[in-house]
Coordinates of C-alpha atoms in Angstrom, one line a residue:
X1 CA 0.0 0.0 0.0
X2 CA 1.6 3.2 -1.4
X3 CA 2.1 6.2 1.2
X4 CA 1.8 9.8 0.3
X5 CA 2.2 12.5 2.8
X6 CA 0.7 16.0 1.9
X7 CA 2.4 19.1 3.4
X8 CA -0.3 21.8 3.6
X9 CA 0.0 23.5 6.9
X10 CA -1.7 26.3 7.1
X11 CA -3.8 28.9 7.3
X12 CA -7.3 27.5 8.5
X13 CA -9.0 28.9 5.1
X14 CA -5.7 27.2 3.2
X15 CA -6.5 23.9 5.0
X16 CA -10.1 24.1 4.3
X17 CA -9.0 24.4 0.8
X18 CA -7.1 21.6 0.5
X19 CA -9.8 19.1 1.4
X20 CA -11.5 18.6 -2.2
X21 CA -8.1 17.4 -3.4
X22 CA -7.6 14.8 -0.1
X23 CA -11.1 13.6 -1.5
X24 CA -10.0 12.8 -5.4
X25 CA -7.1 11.4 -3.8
X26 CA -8.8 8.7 -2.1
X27 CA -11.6 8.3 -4.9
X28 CA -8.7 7.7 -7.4
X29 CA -6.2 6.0 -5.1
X30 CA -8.6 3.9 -2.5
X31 CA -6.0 1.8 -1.3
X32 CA -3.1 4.5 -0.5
X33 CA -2.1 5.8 2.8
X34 CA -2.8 9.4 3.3
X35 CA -0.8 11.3 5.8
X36 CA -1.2 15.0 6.3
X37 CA 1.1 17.8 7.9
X38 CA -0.3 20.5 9.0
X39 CA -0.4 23.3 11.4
X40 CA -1.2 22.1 14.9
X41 CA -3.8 24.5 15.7
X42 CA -5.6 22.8 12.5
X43 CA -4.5 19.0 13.4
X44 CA -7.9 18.8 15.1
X45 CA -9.7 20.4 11.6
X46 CA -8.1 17.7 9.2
X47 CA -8.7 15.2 11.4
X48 CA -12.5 15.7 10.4
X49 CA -11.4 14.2 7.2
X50 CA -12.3 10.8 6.5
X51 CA -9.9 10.3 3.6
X52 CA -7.0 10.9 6.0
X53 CA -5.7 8.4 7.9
X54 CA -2.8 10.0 10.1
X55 CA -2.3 13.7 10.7
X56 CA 1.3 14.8 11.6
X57 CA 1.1 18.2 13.2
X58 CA 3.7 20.8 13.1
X59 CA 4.4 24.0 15.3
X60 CA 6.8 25.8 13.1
X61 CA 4.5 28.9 14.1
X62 CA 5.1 28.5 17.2
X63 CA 8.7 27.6 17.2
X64 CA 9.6 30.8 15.3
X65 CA 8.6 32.4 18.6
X66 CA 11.1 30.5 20.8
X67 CA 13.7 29.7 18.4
X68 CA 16.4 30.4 21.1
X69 CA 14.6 27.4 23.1
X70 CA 16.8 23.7 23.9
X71 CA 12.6 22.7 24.3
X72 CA 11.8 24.2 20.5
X73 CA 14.9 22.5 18.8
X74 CA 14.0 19.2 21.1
X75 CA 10.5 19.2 19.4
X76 CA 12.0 20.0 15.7
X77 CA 14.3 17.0 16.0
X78 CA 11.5 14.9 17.2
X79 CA 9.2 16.1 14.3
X80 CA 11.6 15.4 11.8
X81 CA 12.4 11.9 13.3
X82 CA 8.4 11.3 12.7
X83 CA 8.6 12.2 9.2
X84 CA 11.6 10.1 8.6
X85 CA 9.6 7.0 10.4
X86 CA 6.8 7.3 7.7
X87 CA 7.4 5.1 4.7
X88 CA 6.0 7.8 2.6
X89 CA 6.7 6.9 -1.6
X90 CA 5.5 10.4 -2.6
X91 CA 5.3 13.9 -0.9
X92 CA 3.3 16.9 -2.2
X93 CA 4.0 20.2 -0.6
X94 CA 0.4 21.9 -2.0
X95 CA 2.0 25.3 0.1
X96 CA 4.6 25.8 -2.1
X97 CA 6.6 28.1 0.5
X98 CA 10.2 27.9 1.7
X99 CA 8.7 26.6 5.1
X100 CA 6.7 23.6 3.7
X101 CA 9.1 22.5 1.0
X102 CA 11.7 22.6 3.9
X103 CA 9.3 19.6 5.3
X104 CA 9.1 18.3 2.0
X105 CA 12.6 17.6 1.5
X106 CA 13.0 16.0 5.4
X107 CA 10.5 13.7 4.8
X108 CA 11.2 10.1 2.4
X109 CA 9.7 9.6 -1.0
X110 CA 10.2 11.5 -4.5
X111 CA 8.9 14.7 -3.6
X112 CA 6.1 17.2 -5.9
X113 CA 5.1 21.0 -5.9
X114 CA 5.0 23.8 -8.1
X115 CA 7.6 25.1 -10.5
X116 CA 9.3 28.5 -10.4
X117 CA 6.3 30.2 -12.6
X118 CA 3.3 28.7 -10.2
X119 CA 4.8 29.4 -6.7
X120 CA 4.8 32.7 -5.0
X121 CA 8.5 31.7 -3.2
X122 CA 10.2 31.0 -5.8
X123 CA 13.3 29.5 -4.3
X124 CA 10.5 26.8 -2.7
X125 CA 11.0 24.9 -6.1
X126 CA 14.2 24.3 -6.1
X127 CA 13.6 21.5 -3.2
X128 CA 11.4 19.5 -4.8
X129 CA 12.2 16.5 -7.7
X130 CA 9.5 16.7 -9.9
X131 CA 8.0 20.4 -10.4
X132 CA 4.7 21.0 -12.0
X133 CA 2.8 24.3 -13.7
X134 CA -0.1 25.2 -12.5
X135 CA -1.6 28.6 -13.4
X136 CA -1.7 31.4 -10.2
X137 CA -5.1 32.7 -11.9
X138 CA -6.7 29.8 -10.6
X139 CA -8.8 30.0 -7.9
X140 CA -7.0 28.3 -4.7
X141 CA -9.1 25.2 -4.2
X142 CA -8.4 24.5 -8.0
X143 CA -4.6 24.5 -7.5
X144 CA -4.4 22.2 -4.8
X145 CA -6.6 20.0 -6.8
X146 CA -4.6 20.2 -9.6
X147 CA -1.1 19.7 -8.4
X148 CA -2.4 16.7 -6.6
X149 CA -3.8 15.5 -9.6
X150 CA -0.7 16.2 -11.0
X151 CA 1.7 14.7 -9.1
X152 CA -0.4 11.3 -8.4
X153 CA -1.4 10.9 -12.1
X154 CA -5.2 10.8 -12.2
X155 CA -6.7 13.6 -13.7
X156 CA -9.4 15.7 -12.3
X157 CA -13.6 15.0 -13.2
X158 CA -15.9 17.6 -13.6
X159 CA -18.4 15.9 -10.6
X160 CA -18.2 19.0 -8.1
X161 CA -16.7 19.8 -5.0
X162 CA -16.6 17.4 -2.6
X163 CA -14.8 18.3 0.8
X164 CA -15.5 14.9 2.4
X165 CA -16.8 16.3 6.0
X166 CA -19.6 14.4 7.3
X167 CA -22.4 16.9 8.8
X168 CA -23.4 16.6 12.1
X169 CA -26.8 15.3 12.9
X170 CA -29.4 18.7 13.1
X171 CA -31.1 20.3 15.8
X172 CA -34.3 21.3 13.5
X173 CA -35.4 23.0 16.7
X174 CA -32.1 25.5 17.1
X175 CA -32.4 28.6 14.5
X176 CA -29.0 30.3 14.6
X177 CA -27.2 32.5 12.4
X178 CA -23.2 32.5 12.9
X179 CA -21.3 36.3 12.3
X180 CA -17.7 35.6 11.7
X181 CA -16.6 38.8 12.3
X182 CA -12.5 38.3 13.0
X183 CA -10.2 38.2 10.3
X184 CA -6.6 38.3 9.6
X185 CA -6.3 42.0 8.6
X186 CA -7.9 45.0 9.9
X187 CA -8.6 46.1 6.0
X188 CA -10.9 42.9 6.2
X189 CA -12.8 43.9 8.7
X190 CA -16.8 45.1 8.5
X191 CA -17.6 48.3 10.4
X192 CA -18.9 47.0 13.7
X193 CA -22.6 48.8 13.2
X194 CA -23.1 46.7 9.9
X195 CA -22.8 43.6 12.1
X196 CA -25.1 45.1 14.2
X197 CA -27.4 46.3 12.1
X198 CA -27.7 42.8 10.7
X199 CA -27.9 41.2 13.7
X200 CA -30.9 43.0 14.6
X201 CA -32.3 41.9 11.5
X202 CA -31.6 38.5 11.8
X203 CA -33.3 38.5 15.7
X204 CA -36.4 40.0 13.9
X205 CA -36.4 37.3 12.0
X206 CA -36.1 34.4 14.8
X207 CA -32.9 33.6 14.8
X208 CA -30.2 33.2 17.5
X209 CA -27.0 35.3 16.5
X210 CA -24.1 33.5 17.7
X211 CA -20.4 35.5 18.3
X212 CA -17.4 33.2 17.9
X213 CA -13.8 34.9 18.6
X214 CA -10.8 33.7 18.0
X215 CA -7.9 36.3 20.5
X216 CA -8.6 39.1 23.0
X217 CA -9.3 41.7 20.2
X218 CA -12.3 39.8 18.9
X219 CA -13.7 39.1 22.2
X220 CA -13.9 42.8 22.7
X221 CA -15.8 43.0 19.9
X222 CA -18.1 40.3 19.9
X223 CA -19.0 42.3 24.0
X224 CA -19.8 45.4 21.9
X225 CA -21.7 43.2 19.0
X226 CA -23.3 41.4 22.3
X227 CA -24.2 44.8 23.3
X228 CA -26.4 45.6 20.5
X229 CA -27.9 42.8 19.1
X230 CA -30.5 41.7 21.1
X231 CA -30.1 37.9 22.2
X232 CA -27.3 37.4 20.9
X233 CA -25.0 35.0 22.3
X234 CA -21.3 34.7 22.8
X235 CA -19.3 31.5 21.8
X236 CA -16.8 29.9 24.0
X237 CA -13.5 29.7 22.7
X238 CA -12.9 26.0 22.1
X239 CA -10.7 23.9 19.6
X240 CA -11.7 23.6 15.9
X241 CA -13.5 20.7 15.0
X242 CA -15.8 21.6 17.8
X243 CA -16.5 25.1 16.2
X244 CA -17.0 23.2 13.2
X245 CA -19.8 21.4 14.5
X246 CA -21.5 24.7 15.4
X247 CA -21.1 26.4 11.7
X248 CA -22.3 23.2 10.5
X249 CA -25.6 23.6 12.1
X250 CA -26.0 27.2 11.4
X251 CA -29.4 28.0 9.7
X252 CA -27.0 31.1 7.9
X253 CA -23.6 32.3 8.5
X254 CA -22.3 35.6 7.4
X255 CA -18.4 36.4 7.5
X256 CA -15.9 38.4 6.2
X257 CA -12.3 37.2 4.4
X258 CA -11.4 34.6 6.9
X259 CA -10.5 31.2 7.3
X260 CA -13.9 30.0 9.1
X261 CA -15.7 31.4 6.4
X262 CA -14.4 28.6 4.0
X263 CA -15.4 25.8 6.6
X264 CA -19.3 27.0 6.1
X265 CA -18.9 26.4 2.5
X266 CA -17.4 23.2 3.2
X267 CA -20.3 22.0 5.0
X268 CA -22.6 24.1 2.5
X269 CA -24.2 25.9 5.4
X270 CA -26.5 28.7 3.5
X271 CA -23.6 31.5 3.4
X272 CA -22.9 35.7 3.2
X273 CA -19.4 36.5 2.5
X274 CA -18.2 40.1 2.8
X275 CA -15.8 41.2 0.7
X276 CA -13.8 44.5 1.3
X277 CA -9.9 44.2 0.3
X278 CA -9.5 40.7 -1.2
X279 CA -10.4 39.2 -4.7
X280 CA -12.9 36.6 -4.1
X281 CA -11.9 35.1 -7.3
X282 CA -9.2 34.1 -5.9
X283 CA -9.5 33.0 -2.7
X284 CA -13.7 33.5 -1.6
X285 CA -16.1 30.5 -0.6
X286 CA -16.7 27.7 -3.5
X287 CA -19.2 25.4 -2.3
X288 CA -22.6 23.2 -3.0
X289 CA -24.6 24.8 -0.9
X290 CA -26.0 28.5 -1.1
X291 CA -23.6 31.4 -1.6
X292 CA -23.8 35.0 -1.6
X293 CA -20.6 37.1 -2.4
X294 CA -20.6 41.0 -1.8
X295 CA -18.2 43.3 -2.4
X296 CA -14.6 42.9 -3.4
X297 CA -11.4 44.6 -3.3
X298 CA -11.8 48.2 -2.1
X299 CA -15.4 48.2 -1.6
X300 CA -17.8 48.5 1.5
X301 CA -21.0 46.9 1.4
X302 CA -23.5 48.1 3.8
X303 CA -25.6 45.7 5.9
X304 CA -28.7 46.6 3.9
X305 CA -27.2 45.3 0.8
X306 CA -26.8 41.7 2.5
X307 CA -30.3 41.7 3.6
X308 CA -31.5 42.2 0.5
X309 CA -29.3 39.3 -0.7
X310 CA -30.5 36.9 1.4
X311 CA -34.3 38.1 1.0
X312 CA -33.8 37.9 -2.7
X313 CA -32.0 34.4 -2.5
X314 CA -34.1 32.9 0.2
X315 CA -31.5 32.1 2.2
X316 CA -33.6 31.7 5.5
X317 CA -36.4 29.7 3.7
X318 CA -34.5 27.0 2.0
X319 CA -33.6 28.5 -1.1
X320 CA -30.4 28.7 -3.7
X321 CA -28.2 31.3 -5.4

């Protein structure tokens, strides 16, 4: 039984994105061993994955905060020992940065990525043995399903996304909509009375809003949200797959440019994305279920215009964009 280990570490929306392609690889390769590295603060994300069979995690995050540590370099050579232990025949670093091809080339088999015209660190091609084109004007789900395909020669089918999570039994009785309102950049972020005003909207219409945060920032924000959306609700902060489980469920979620916002897609929860300095060509939510894009780079939707949306979509009655 062949081995392949897949370096795609992070970010959460990144890891979220490689899922379609974990899921050809099993439909074309059902008796391979898949093996995943990947951030640790996502280990408990792919594990959700039924096509996977072992996730390795990796801290290089937070090693590059203690790099002067005996501990940190203790953990790196323990890390790269595990790789070395794994009988892996083929590796494909789907990052394609200098970190991830650095994994790459500890771990055993004949390694794949992108060449020097696909990759956006250029030197990351150099460590790899077999280097493959794929176009940067694809959208980022595509290229990880393409270089996979790619470098385990089957070729891709025209059968939609599948992201291979397996939804969580329903609470038909618990009407919530999920606001993901922290992101990566403050550029990303919606002006904190749209969320409100939408959140009012969405109470007038039955729903729960629910307030996930991810650091202290966010938490300060979801108080003020709490503040003026009447019964609202605050999310614990808890690890990943459990958050999953409550995006899963969600009668709608709304977000901005962040990572969670691909997971709803995933589970093709009836979704609002907000875009205001990011191409959603690029990088927004591809899914079966229900989307609603607004916005794009340099503009600022107002939460009137994702009202509409949804009314005009039927988002909260079962319909579909």
């Amino acid at each position: 039984m062949a081995t392949i280990l897949v370096v795609k570490t992070s970010s959460l929306g990144d890891v979220v994105h490689q899922m379609p392609a974990m899921t050809e690889a099993r439909r074309n390769l059902p008796d391979a061993r898949l093996v995943w590295v990947v951030e640790e603060a996502f280990a408990p994300l792919a594990r959700l994955h039924p096509s996977v069979d072992e996730v390795v995690p990796v801290a290089t995050r937070r090693w590059r905060g203690n790099l002067f540590s005996p501990a940190t370099w203790d953990e790196v050579r323990a890390f790269k020992a595990k790789l070395r232990g794994i009988a892996s025949e083929t590796v494909v670093d789907t990052q394609g940065l200098i970190r991830s091809a650095l994994i790459s080339r500890a771990a055993n088999g004949r390694r794949h990525g992108y060449d020097s015209a696909s990759i956006r660190e250029k030197v990351a091609s150099l460590f790899y043995d077999v280097r493959h084109h794929v176009s940067r004007a694809m959208h980022a789900v595509m290229r990880n399903r393409a270089l996979m395909g790619l470098s385990l020669g089957y070729s891709l089918e025209d059968n939609g996304l599948d992201y291979g999570l397996v939804r969580p039994p329903v609470d038909a009785a618990a009407r919530y909509a999920v606001l993901l309102h922290g992101t990566s950049r403050a550029t990303k972020e919606w002006r904190e009375s749209e969320w409100i005003g939408l959140g009012k909207w969405l109470h007038q219409q039955g729903l729960e809003v629910v307030l996930p945060w991810g650091n202290e920032r966010e938490r300060l924000r979801c108080q003020r949200l709490a503040g003026g959306i009447p019964g609202s609700r605050i999310l614990e902060r808890q690890p990943l797959d459990v958050t999953a489980k409550v995006i899963a469920n969600a009668s709608l979620v709304v977000g901005v440019d962040t990572g969670l916002l691909h997971l709803a897609a995933a589970y093709s929860v009836p979704l609002v994305a907000i875009f205001l300095a990011t191409d959603p060509g690029l990088t927004g939510p591809l899914g079966s279920g229900p989307i609603i894009v607004l916005g794009g780079q340099g503009t600022s939707p107002a939460f009137a215009d994702a009202i509409r949306a949804v009314e005009e979509k039927g988002l909260l009655s079962g319909g579909e964009a």
